[in-house]
Coordinates of C-alpha atoms in Angstrom, one line a residue:
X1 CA 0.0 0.0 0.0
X2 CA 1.3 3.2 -1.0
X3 CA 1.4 6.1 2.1
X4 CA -1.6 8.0 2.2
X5 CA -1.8 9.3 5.2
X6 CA -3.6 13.0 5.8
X7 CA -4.1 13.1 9.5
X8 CA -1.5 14.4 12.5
X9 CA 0.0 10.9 13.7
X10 CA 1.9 10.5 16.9
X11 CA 4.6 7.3 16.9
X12 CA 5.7 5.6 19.8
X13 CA 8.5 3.0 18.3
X14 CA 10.0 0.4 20.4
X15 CA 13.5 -0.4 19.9
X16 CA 16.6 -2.1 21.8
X17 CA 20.2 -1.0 21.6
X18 CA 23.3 -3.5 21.2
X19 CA 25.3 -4.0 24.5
X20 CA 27.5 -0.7 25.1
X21 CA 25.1 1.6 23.1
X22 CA 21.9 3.6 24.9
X23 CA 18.9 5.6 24.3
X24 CA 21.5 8.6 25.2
X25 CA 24.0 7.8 22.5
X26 CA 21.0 7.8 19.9
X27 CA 19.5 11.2 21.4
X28 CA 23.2 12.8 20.9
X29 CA 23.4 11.3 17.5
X30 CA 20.3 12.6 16.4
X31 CA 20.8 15.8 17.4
X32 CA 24.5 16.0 16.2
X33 CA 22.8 15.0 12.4
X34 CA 20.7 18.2 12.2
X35 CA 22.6 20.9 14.6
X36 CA 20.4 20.4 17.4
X37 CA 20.5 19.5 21.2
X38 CA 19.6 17.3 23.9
X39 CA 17.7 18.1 27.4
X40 CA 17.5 15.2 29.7
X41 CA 14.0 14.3 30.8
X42 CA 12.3 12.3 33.1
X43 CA 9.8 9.3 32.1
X44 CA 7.1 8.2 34.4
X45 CA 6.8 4.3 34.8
X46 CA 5.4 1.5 36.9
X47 CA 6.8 -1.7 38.2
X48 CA 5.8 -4.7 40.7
X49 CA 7.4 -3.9 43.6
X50 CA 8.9 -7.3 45.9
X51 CA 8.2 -5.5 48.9
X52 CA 5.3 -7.6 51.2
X53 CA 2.2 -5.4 51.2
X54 CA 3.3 -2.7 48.2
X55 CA 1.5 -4.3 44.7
X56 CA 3.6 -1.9 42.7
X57 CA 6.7 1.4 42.4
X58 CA 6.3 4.2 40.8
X59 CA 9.4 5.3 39.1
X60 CA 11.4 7.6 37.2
X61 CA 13.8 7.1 34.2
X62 CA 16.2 8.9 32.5
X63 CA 14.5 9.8 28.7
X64 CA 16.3 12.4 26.1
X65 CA 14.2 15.2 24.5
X66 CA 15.8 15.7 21.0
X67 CA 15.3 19.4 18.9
X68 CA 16.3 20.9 16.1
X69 CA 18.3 24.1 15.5
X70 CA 15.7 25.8 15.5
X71 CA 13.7 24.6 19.4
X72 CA 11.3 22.4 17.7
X73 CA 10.9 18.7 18.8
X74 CA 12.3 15.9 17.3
X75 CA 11.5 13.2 19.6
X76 CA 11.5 12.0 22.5
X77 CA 13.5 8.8 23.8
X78 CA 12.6 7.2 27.4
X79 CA 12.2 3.4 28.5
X80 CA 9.8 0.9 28.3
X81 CA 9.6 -1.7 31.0
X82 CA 8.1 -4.4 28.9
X83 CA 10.9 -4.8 26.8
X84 CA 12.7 -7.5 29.2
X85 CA 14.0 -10.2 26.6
X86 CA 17.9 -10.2 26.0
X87 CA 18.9 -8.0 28.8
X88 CA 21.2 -9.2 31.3
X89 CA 19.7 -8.6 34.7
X90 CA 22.5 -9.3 36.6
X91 CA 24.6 -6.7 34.9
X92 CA 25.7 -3.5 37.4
X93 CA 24.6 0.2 36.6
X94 CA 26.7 2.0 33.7
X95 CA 28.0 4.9 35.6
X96 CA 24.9 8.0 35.8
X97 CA 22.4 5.8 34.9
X98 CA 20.1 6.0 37.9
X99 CA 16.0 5.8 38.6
X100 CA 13.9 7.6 41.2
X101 CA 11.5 5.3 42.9
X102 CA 8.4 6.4 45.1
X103 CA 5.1 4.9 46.4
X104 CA 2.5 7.8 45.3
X105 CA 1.6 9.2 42.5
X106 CA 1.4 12.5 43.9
X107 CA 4.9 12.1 45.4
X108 CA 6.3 11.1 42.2
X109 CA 5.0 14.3 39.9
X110 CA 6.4 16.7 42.8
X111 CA 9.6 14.7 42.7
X112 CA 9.7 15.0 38.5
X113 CA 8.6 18.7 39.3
X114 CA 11.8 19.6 41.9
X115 CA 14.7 17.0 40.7
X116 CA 16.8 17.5 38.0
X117 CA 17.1 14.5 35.6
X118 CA 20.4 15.8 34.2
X119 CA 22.4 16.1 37.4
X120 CA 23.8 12.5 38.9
X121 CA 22.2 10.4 41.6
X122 CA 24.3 11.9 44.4
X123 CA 22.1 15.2 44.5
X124 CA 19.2 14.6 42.2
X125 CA 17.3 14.1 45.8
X126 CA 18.1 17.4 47.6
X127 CA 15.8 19.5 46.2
X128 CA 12.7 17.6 47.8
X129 CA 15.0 17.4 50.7
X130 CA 14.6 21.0 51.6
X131 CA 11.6 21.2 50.9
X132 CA 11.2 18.5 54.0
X133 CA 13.7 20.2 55.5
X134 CA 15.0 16.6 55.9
X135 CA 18.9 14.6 55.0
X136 CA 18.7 12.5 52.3
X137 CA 21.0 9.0 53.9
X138 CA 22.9 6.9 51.8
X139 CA 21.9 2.7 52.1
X140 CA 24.9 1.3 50.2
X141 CA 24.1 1.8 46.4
X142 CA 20.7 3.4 47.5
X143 CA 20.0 6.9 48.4
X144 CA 16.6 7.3 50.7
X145 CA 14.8 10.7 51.6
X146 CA 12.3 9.8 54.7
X147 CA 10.4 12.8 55.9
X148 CA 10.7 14.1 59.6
X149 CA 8.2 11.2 61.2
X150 CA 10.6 8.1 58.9
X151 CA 8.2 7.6 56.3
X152 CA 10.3 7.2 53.2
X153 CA 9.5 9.7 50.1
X154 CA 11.4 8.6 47.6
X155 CA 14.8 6.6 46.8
X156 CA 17.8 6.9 44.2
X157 CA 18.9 3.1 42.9
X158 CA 21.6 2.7 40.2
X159 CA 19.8 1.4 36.8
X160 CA 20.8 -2.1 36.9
X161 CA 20.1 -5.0 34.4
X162 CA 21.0 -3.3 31.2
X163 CA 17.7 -0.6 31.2
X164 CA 19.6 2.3 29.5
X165 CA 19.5 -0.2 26.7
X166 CA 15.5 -0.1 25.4
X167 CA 14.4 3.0 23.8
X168 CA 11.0 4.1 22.9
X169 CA 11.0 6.6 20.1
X170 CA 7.8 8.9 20.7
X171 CA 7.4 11.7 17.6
X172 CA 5.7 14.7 17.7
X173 CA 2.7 15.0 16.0
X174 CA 3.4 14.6 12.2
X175 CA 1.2 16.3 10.0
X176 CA 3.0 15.3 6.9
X177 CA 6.1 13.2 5.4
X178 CA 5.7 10.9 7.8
X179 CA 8.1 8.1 5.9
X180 CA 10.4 11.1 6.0
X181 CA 10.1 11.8 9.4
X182 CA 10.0 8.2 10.2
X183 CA 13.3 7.5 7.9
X184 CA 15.5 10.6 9.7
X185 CA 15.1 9.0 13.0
X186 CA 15.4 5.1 12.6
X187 CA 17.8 5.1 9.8
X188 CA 20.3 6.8 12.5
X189 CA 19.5 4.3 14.6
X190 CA 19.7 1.3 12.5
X191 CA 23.5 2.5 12.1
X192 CA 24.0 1.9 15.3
X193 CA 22.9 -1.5 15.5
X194 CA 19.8 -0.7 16.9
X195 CA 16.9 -3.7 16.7
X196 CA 13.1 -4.6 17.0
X197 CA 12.8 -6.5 20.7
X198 CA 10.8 -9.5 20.8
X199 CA 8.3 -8.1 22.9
X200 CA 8.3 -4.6 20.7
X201 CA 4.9 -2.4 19.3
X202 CA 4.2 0.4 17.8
X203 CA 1.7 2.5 19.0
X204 CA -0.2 4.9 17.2
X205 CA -2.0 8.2 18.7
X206 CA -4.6 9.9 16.5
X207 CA -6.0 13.0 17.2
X208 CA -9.5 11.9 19.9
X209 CA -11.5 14.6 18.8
X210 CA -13.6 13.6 16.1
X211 CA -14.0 10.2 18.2
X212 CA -15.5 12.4 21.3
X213 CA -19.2 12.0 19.2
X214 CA -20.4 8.6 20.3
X215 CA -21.6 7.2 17.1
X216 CA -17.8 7.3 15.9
X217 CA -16.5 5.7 19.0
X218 CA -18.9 3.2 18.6
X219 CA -17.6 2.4 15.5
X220 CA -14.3 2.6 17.1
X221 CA -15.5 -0.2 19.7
X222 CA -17.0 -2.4 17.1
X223 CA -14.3 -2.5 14.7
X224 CA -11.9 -3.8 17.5
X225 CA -14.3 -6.0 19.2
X226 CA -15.7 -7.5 15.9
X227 CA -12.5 -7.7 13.7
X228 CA -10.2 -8.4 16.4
X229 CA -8.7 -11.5 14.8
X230 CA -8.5 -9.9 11.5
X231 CA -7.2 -7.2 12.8
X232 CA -4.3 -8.9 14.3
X233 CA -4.0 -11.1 11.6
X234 CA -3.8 -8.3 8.8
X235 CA -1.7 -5.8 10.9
X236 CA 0.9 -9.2 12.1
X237 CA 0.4 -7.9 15.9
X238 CA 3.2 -9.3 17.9
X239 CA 1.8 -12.4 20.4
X240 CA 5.0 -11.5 22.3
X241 CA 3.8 -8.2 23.0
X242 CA 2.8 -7.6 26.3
X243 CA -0.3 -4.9 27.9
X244 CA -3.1 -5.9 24.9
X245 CA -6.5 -7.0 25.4
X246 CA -9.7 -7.2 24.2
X247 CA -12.2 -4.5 24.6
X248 CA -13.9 -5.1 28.2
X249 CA -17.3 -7.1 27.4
X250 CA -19.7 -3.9 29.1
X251 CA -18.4 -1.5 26.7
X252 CA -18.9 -3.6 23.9
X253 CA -22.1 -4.5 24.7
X254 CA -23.0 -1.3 25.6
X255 CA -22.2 -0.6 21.7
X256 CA -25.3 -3.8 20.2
X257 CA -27.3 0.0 20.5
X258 CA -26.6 3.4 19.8
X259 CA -25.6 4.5 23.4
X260 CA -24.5 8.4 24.7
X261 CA -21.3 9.1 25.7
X262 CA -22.7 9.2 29.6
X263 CA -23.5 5.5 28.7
X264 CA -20.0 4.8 27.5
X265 CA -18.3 6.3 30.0
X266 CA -20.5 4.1 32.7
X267 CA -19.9 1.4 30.6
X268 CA -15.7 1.9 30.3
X269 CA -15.8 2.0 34.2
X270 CA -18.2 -1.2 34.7
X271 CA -15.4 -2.8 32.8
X272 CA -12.4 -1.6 34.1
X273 CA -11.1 0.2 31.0
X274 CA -7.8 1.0 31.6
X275 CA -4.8 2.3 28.8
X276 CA -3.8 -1.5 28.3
X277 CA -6.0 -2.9 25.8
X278 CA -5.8 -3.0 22.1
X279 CA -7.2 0.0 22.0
X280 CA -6.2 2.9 24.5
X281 CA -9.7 5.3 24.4
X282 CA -8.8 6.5 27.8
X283 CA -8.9 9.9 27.1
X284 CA -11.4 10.3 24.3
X285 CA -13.7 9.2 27.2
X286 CA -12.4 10.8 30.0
X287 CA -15.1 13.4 31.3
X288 CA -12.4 16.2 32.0
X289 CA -10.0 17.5 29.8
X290 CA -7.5 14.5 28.8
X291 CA -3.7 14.6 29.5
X292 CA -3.2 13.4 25.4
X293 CA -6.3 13.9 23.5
X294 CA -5.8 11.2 21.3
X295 CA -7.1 7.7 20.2
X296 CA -4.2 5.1 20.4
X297 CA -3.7 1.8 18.2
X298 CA -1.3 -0.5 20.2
X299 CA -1.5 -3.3 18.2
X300 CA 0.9 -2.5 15.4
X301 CA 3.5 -5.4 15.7
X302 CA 7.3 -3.9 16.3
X303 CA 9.2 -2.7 13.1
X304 CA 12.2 -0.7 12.6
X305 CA 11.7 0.5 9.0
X306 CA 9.4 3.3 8.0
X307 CA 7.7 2.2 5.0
X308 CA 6.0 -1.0 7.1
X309 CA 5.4 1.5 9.7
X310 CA 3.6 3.8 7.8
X311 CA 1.7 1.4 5.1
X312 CA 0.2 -0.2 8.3
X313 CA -1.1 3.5 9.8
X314 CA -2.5 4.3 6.4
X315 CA -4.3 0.9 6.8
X316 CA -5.4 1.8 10.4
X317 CA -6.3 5.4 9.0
X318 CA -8.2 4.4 6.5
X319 CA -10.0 2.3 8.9
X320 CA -11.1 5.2 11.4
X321 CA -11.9 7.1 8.3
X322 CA -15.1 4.9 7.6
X323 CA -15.5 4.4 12.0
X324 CA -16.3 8.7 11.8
X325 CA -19.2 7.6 9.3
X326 CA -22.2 7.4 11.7
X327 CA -24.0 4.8 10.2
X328 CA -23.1 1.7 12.2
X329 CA -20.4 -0.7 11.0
X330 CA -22.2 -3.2 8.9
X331 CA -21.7 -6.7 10.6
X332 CA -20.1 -9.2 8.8
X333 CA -18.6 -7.3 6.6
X334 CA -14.6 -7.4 5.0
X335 CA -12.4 -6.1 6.8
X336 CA -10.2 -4.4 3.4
X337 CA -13.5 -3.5 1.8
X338 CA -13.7 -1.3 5.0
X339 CA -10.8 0.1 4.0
X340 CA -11.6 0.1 0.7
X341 CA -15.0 1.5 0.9
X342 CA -13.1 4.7 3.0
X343 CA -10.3 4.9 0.2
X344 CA -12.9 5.4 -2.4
X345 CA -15.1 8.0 -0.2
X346 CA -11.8 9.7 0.4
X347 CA -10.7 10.3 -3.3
X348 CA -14.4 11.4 -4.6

């Protein structure tokens, strides 16, 4: 399929560095290649946590914001826990690769608010310190910040295990030559050896305002509740990849009718609807204004070249296209004459 593609597209590409080479060497490469300049910034993450009682951490990771000569944004390049396979867990921290681990969500934006993500593990605490008025303590390897009554705020840990290695490539919103765009940043890091880890997506964000009507995300629902399997099948999703599921079962029954967006929203919280299925609809159903406004596709398998990348969004595009007609997607219908059938309506 030739590139087609007319909307604004967001790309989140995962990708995994050979042993010895990081996220930060491909930031600094980038940014060498067109004049421009790195600014270290943090990435918000989630882990299970061993301690008895405590389901999960909250963390943050060393990421690289790339721009241009002239300020605008290249990328972005942060970590992705999933992407586990291949690393070597045992290995020690490279030296100023470090993570910030906390136990609240609030706690962890102030901490991304005060610390500094380029300055090294020794200080990167002390801001929040004084703000506690408290003495950040060295525990071997670990550096731990308790307030005045010894409840601990937050702790600095060495990156162990190899996890300066994965890299998530997150665009800016492309309006146009996306191959292009696609091609300056992947063919830099294909010269480095860079590859597609086993467990590797790519994630698409579309703009979620013309899915905030309800017929559209309706369509939205059926298309990946109905055609899951073809979907997959057609797209090659990867079975390695972890975080996808299908649509909870309330919200696509809710969808048998022609429900409001009240009923939706009832019918995303009876099932639990959370960021980690197929499709992330989050925010185009959030009832205040969203954090990303935007409909994301996580089902595209991993890939490291930009013409797969972007023959399979023109696919998905072309898809959504016919999901904003409000007439209800006819069942049993082919998949590609979907597409089709939005191709044509397109070029009239």
């Amino acid at each position: 399929m030739t590139e087609r593609l007319r909307r604004r597209i967001g790309f989140e590409i995962e990708l995994m560095a050979p042993p010895g080479v990081s996220r930060r060497t491909l930031a600094f490469d980038l940014a060498g290649r067109c004049g421009g300049s790195v600014r270290p910034v943090w990435h918000h993450d989630s882990e299970p946590s061993l301690v008895p009682g405590l389901g999960r951490f909250l963390h943050l990771t060393q990421g690289f914001e790339v721009r241009r000569a002239d300020g605008s944004l290249l990328c972005t390049l942060v970590d992705d826990v999933t992407l586990l396979h291949g690393l070597d867990s045992r290995a020690p921290a490279v030296p100023g690769w470090f993570r910030i681990l906390t136990d609240d969500g609030r706690l962890l934006r102030l901490l991304a608010a005060q610390c500094d993500p380029a300055s090294g593990p020794a200080a990167v605490l002390d801001p929040v310190a004084k703000l506690w008025d408290a003495e950040v303590r060295r525990h071997g390897q670990i550096l731990r910040l308790d307030d005045p009554a010894g409840a601990t705020i937050a702790l600095a840990a060495p990156l162990s295990g190899e996890r300066e290695r994965p890299c998530e490539v997150i665009t800016p919103p492309l309006a146009s030559g996306h191959r292009e765009a696609l091609a300056q940043l992947l063919g830099p890091a294909r010269e480095l050896g860079f590859t597609v880890p086993r467990e590797a997506a790519v994630h698409l964000h579309l703009d979620g305002g013309p899915f905030r009507d309800p017929a559209a995300l309706s369509n939205v629902i059926r298309l990946f509740a109905h055609w899951r399997e073809p979907l997959r099948a057609v797209l090659a999703t990867n079975p390695a990849c972890r975080r996808l599921a299908p649509l909870p079962a309330p919200l696509v029954d809710a969808v048998a009718g022609t429900p409001t967006m009240a009923e939706l929203r009832t019918a995303a919280d009876a099932g639990d609807l959370t960021k980690y299925f197929d499709v992330n609809l989050t925010q185009v159903l959030a009832g205040t204004p969203p954090i990303r406004d935007t409909v994301e596709i996580r089902i595209l398998p991993g890939m490291i070249d930009e013409g797969p990348i972007t023959d399979r969004a023109a696919l998905v595009e072309l898809l959504l296209e016919r999901c904003l007609d409000p007439a209800p997607l006819p069942a049993g219908a082919d998949l590609l004459e979907l597409a089709a059938d939005a191709l044509a309506d397109r070029d009239q």
